[in-house]
Coordinates of N, CA and C in Angstrom, one line a residue:
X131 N 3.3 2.3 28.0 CA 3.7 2.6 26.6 C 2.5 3.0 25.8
X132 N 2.9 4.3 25.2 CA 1.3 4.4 24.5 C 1.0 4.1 23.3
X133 N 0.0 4.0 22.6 CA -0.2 3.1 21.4 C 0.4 3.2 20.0
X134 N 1.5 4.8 20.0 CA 2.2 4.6 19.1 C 3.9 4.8 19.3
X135 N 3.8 4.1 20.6 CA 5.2 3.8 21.5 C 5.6 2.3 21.1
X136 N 5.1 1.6 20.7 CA 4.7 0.1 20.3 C 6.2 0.0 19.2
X137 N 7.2 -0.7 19.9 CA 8.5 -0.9 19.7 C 8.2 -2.6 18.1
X138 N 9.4 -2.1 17.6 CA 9.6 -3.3 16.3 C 11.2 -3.8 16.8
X139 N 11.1 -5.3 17.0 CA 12.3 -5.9 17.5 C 12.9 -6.0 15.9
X140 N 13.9 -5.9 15.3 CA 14.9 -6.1 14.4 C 16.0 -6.7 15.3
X141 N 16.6 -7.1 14.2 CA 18.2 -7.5 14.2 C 19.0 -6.8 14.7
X142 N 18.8 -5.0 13.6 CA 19.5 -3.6 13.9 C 18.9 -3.3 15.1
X143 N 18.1 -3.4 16.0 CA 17.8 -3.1 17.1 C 16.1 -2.4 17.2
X144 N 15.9 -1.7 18.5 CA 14.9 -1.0 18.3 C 14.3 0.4 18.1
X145 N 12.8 0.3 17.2 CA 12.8 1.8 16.7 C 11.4 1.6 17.3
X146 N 10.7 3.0 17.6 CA 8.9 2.7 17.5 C 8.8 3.3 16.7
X147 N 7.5 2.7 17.0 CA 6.8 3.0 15.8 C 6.7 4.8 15.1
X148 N 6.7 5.7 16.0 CA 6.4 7.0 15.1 C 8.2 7.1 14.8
X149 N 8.9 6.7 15.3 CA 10.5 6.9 13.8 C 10.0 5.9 12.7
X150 N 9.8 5.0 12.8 CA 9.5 4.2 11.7 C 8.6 5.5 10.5
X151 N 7.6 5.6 11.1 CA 6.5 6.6 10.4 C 7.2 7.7 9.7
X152 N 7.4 8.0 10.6 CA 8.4 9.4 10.2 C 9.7 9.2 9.1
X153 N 10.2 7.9 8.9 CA 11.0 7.7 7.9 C 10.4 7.6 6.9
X154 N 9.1 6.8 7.3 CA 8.2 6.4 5.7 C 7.6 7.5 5.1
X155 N 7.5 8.4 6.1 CA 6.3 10.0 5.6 C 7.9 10.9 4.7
X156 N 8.7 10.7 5.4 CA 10.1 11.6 5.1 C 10.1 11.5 3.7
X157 N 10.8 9.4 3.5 CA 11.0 9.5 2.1 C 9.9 9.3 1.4
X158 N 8.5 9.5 1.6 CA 7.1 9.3 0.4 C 7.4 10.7 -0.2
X159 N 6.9 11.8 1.0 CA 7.3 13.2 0.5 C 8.2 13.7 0.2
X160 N 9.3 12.9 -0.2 CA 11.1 13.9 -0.6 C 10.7 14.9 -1.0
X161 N 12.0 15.8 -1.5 CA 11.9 17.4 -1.6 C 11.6 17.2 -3.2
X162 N 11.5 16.5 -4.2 CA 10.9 16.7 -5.0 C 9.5 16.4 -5.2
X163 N 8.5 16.2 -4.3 CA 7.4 15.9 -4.3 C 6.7 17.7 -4.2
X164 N 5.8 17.9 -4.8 CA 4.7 17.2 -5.8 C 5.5 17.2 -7.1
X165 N 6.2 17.1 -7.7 CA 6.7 17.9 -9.3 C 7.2 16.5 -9.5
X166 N 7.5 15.5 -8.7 CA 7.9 13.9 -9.2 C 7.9 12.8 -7.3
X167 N 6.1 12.2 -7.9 CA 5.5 11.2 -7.0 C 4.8 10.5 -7.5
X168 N 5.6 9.1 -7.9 CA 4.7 7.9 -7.9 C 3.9 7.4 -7.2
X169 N 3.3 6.9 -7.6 CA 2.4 6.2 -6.1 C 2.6 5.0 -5.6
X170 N 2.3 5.3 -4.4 CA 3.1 4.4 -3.6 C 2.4 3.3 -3.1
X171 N 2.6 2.2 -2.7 CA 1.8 1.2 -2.0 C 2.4 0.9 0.0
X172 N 1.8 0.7 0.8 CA 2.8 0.1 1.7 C 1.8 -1.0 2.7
X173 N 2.7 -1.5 3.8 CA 2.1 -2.8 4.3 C 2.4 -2.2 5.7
X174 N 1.2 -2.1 6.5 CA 1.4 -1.8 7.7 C 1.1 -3.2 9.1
X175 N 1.7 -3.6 10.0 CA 1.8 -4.7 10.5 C 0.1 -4.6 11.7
X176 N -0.3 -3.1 12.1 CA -0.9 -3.3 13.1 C -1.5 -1.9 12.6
X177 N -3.1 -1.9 13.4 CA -3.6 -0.7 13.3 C -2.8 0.4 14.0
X178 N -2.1 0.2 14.6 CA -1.2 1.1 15.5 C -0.1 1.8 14.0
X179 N 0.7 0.7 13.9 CA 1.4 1.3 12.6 C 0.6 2.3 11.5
X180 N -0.1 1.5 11.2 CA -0.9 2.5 10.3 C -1.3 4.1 10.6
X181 N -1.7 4.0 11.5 CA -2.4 5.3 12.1 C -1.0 6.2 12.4
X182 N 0.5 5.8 12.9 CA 1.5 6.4 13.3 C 1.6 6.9 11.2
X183 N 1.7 6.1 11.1 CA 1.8 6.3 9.1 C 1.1 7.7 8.4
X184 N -0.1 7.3 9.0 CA -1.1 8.6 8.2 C -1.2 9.8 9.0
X185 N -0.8 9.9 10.6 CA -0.4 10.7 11.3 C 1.1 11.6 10.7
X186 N 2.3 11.0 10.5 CA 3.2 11.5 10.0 C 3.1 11.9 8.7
X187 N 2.6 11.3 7.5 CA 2.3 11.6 6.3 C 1.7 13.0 6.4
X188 N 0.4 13.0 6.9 CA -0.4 14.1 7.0 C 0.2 15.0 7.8
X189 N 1.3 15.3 8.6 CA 1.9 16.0 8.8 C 2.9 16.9 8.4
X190 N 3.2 15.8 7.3 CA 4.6 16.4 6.8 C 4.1 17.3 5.4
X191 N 2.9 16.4 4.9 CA 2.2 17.4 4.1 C 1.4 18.6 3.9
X192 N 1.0 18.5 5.5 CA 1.0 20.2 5.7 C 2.1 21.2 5.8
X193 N 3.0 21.0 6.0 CA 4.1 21.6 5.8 C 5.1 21.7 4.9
X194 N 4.7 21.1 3.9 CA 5.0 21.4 2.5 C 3.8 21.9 1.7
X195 N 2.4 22.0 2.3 CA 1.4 22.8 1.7 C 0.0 21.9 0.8
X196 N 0.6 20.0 0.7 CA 0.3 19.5 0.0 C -1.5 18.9 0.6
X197 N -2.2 19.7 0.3 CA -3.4 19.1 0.9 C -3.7 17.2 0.9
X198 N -4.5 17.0 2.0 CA -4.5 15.4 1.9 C -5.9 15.3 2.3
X199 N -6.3 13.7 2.0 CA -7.8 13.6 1.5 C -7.6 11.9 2.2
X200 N -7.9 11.3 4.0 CA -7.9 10.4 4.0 C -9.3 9.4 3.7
X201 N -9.5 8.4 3.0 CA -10.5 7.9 2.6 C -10.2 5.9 3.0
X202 N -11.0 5.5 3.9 CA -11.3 4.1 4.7 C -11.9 3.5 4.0
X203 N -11.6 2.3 2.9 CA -12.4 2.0 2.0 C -13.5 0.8 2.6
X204 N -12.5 0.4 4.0 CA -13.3 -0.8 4.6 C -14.6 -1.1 4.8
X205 N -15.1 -0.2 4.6 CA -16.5 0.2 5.4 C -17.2 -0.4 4.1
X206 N -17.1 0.2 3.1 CA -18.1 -0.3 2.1 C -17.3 -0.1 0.5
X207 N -16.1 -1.3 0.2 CA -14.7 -1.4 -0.2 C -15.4 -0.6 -1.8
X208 N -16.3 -1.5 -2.4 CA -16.7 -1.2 -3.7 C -17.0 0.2 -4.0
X209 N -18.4 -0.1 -3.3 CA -18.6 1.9 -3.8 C -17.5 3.0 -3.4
X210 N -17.1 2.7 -2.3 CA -16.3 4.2 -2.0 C -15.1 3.9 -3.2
X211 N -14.4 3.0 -4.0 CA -13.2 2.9 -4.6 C -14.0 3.5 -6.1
X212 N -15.3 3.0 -6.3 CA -16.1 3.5 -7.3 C -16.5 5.0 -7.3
X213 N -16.6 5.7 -6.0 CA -16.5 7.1 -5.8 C -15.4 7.9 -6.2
X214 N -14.3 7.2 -5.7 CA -12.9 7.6 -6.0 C -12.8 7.8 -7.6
X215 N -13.1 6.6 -8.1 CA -12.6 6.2 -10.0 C -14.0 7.4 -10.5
X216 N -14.8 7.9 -9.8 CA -15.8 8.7 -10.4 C -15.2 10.5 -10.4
X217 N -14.0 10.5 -9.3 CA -13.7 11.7 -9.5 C -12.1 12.0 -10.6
X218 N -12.0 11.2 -11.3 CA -10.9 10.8 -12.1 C -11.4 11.3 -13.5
X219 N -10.4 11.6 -14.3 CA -10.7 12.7 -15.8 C -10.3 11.9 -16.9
X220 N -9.8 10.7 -16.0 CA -8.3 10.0 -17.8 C -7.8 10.9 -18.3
X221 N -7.8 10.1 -19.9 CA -7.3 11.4 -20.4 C -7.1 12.5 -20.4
X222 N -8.3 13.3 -19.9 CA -9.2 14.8 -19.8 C -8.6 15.5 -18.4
X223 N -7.6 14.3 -17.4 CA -7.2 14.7 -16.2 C -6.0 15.9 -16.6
X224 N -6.8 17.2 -15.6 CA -6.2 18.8 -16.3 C -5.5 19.0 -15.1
X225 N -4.6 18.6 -14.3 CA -4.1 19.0 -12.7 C -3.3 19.5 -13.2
X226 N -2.5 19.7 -14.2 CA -1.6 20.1 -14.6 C -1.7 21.7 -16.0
X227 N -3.1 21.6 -16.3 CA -3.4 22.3 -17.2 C -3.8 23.7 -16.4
X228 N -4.0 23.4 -15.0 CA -5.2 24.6 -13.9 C -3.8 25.7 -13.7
X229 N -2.4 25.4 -13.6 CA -1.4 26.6 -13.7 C -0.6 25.9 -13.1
X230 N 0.8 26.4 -13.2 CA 2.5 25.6 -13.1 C 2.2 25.6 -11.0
X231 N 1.2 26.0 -10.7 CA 1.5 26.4 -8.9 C 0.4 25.6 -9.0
X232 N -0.3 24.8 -9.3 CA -1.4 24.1 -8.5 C -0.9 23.0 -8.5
X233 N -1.1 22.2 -6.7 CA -0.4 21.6 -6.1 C -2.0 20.5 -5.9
X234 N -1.4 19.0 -6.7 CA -2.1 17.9 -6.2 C -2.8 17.4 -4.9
X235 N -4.0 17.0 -4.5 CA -4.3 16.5 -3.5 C -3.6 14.8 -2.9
X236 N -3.6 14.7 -2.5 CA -2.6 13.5 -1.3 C -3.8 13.2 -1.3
X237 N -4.0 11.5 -1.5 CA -5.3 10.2 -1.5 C -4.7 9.5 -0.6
X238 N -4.9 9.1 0.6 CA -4.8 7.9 1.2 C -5.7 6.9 1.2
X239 N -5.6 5.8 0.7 CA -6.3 5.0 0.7 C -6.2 4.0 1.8
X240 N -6.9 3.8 3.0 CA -6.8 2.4 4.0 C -7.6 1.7 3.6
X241 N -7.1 0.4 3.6 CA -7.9 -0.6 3.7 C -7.7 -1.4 2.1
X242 N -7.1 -0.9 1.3 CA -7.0 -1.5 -0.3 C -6.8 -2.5 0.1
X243 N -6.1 -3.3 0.9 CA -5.8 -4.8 0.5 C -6.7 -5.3 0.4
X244 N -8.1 -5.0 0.7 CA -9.5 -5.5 0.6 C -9.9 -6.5 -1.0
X245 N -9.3 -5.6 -1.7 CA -9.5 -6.1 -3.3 C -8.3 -7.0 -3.6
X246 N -7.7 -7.8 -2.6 CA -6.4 -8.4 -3.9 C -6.7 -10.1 -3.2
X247 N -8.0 -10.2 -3.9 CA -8.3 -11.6 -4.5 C -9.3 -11.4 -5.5
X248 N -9.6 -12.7 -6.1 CA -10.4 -12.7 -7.6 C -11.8 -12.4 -7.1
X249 N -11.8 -12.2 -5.8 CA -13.9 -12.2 -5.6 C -14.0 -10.4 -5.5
X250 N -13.0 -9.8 -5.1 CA -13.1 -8.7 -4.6 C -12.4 -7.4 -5.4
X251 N -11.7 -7.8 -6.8 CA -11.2 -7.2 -7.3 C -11.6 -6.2 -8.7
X252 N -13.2 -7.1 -8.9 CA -13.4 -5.7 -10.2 C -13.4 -4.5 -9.7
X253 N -13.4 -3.7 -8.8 CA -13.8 -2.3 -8.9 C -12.4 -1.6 -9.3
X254 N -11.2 -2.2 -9.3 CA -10.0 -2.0 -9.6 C -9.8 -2.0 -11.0
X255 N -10.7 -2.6 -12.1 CA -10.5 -2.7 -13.6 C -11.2 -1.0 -14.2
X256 N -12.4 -0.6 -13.6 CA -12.8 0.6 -14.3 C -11.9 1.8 -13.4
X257 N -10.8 1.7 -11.9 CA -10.1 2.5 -11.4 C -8.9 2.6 -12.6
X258 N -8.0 1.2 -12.5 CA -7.3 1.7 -13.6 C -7.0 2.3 -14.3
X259 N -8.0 1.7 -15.1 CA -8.7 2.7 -16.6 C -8.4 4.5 -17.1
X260 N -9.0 5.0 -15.5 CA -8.8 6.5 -15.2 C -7.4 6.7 -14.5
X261 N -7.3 5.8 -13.7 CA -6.0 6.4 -12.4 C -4.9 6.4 -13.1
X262 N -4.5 5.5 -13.9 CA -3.7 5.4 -15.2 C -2.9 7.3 -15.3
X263 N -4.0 7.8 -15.9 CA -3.9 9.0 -16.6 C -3.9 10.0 -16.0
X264 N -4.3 9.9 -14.3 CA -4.5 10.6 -13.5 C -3.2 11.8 -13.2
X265 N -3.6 13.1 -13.1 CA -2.6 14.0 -12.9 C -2.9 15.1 -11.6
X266 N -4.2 15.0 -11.3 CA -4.7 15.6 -10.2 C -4.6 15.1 -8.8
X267 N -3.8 13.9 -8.5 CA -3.9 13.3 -7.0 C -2.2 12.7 -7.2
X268 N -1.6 12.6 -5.6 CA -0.9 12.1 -5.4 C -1.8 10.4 -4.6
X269 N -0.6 9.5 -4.5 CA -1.3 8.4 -4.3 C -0.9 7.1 -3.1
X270 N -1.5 7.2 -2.0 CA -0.5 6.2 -1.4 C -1.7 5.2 -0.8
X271 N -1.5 4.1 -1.3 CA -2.3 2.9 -1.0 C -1.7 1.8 0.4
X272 N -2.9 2.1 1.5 CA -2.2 1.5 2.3 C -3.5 0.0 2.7
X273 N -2.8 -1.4 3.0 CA -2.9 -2.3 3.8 C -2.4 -3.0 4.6
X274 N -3.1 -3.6 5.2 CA -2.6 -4.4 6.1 C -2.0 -6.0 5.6
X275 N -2.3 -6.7 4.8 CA -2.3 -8.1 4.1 C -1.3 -7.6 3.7
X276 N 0.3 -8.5 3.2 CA 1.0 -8.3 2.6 C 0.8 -9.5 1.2
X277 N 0.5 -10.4 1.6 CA -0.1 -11.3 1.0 C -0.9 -10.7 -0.3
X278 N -1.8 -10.0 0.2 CA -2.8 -9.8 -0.8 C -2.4 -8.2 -1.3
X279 N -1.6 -7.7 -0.8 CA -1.1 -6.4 -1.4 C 0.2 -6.7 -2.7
X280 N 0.5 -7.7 -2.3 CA 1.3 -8.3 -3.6 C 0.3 -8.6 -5.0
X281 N -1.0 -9.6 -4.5 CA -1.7 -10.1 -5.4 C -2.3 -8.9 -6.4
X282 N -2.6 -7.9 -5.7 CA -3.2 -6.7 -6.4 C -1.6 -6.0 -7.5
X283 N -0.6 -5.7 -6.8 CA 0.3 -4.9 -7.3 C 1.3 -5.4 -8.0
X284 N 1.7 -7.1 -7.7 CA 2.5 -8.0 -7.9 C 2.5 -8.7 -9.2
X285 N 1.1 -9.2 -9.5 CA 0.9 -9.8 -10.8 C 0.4 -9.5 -11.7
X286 N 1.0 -10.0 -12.9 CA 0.8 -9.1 -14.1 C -0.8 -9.6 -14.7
X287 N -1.3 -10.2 -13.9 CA -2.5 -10.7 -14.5 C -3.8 -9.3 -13.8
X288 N -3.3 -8.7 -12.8 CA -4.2 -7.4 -12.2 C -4.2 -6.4 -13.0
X289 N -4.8 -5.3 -13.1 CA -4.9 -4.4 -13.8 C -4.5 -3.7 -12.9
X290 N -3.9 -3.9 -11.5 CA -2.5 -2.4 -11.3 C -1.8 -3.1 -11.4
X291 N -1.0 -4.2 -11.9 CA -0.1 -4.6 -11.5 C 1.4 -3.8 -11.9
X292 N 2.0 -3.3 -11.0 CA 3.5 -2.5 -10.8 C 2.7 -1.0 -10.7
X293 N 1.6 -0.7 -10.5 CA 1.0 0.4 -10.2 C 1.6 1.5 -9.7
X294 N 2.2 0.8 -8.4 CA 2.2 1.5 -7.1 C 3.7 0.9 -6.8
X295 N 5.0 1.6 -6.3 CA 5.9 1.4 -5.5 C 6.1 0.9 -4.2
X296 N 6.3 -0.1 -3.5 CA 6.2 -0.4 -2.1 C 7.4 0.0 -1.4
X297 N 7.0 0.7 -0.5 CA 7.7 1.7 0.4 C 7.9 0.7 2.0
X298 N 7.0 -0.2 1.5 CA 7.3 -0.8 3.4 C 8.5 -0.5 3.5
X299 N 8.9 -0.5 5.2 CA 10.1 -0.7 5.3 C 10.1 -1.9 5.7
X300 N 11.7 -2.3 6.4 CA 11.9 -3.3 5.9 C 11.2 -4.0 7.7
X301 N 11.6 -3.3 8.8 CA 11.1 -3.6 9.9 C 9.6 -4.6 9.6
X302 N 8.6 -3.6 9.0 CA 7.7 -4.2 8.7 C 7.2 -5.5 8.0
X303 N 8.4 -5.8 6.8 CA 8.2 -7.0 6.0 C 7.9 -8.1 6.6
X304 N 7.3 -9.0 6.2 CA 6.6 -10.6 6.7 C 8.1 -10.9 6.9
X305 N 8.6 -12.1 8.1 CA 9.4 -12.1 9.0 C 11.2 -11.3 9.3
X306 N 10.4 -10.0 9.1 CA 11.2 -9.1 9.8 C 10.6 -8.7 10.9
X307 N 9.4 -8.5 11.3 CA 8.9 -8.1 12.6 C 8.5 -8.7 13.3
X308 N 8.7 -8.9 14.5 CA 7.4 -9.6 15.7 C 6.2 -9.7 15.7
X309 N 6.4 -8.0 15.2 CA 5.0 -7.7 15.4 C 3.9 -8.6 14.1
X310 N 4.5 -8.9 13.1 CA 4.0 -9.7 12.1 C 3.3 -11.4 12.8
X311 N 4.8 -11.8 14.0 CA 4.8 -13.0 14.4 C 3.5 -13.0 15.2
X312 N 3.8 -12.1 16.1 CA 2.7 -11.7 17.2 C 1.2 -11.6 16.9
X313 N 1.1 -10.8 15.5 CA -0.2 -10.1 15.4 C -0.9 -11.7 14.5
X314 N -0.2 -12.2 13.0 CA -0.6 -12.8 12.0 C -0.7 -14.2 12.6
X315 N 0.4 -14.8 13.2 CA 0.6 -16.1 13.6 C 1.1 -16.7 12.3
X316 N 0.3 -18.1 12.3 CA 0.8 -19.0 11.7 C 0.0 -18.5 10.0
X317 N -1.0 -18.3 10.0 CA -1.7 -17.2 8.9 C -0.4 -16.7 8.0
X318 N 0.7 -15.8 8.7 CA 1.8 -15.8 7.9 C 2.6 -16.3 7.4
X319 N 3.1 -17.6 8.2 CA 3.9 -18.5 7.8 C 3.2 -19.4 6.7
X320 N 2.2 -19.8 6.7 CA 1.5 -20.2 5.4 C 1.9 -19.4 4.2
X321 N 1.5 -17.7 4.4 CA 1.8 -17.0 3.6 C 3.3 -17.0 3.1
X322 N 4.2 -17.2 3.8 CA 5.5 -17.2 3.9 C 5.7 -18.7 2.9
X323 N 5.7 -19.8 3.4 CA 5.4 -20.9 2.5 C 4.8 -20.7 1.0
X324 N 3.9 -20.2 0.6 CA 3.3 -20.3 -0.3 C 4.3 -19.4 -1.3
X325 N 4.7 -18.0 -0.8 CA 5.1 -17.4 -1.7 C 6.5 -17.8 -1.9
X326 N 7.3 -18.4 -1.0 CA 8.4 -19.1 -1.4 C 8.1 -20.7 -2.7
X327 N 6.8 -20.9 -2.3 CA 6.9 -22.2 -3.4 C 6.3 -21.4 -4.5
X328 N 5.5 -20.4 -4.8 CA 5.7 -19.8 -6.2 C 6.8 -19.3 -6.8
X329 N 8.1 -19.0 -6.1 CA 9.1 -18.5 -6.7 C 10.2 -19.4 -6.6
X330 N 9.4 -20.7 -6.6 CA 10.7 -21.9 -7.5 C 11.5 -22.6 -6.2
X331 N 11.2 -21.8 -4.6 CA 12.4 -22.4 -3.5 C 11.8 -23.6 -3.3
X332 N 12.5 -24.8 -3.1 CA 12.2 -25.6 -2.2 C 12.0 -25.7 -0.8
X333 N 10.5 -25.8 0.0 CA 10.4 -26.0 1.3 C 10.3 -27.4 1.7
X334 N 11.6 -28.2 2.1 CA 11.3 -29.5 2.5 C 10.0 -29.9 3.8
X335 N 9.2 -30.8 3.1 CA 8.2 -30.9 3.9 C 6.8 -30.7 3.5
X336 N 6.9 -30.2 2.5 CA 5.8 -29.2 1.6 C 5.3 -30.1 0.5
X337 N 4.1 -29.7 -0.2 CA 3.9 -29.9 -1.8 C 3.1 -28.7 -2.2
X338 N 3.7 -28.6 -3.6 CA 3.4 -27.7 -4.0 C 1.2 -27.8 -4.8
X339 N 0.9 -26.7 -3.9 CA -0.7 -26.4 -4.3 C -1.3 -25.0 -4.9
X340 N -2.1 -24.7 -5.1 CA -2.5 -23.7 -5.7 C -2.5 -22.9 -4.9
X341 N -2.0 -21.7 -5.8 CA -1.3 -20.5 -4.9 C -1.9 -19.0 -5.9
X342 N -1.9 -17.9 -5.0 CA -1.8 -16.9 -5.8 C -0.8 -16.0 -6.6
X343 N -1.0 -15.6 -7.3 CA 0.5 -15.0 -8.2 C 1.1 -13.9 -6.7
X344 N 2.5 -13.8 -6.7 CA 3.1 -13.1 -5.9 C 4.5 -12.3 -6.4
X345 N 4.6 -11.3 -6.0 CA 5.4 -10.5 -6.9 C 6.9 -11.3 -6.1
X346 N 8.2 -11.3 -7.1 CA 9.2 -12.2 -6.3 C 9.6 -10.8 -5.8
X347 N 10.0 -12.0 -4.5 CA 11.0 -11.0 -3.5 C 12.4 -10.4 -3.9

């Protein structure tokens, strides 16, 4: 099986991974894209996923014409997200002022879940700021942590908080996949715990401890 033959057990049965991709690239890019695209956030379970992700996206947007711009924040999370927020206009952002036919560049971002705790998160308050106003990029923010891709997008206390749209599907969500079971372990069932005791459920067995804000399910 090759590395993006890597099957998702559901309920509904099974897909691999590049149909999965190819749904998520399909509906990011609908046929109203560029003229109406939010940005999007999503949760990929495995480097495998991911790569089937930015493989199909980047395909489907050369064939709609829409140039794309992949950028790995992991490597060195601050500066490169500080490179990014440096090519941003705010206000002054003209993608729209350059003529009715100039078509936005596609940003991928890997690796954001890097910033969604309180140690790791200023570079995201001077992004904001600009990305806010932004009219020159389309936008899809991808990680791996679902956990922490909440904490950034989820709570109103972040400065993206509701930023970005989450597109996971559902195969992918913390226990809808195996591959989550497989890859995260018990790491997610903590996670799974925790975000059910911020949203008020009772887990018998449990007490409730300090938790990060999570967007309700």
């Amino acid at each position: 099986m090759s590395e993006h033959q890597d099957c998702v057990r559901t309920d509904a049965g099974t897909r691999t991974l590049v149909a999965i991709a190819a749904q998520v690239a399909g509906g990011f890019l609908h046929h109203l894209v560029p003229s109406f695209r939010p940005p999007a956030r999503l949760v990929c379970p495995s480097d495998e996923a991911e790569q089937a992700v930015v493989d199909a996206v980047t395909q489907v947007a050369a064939a709609r014409g829409i140039p794309v711009e992949i950028i790995d924040l992991r490597p060195a999370p601050a500066a490169r997200l500080d490179t990014v927020t440096a090519r941003l206009d705010g206000w002054g952002s003209g993608a729209v002022d350059d003529g009715p036919d100039a078509i936005p560049t596609l940003l991928i971002l890997r690796g954001f879940d890097v910033f969604g705790d309180d140690a790791h998160d200023a570079p995201t308050y001077p992004f904001r700021s600009e990305f806010q106003f932004d009219r020159k990029f389309l936008w899809l923010f991808v990680g791996r942590d679902a956990s922490r891709m909440r904490f950034l997008f989820g709570s109103y206390r972040r400065p993206l908080y509701q930023a970005a749209g989450d597109i996971t599907p559902e195969e992918w969500r913390p226990g809808k996949s195996l591959l989550y079971v497989a890859r995260e372990g018990s790491a997610s069932n903590r996670d799974y715990r925790q975000n059910r005791l911020a949203v008020g459920a009772a887990v018998p067995g449990t007490h409730a401890g300090r938790h990060r804000d999570v967007e309700p399910e």
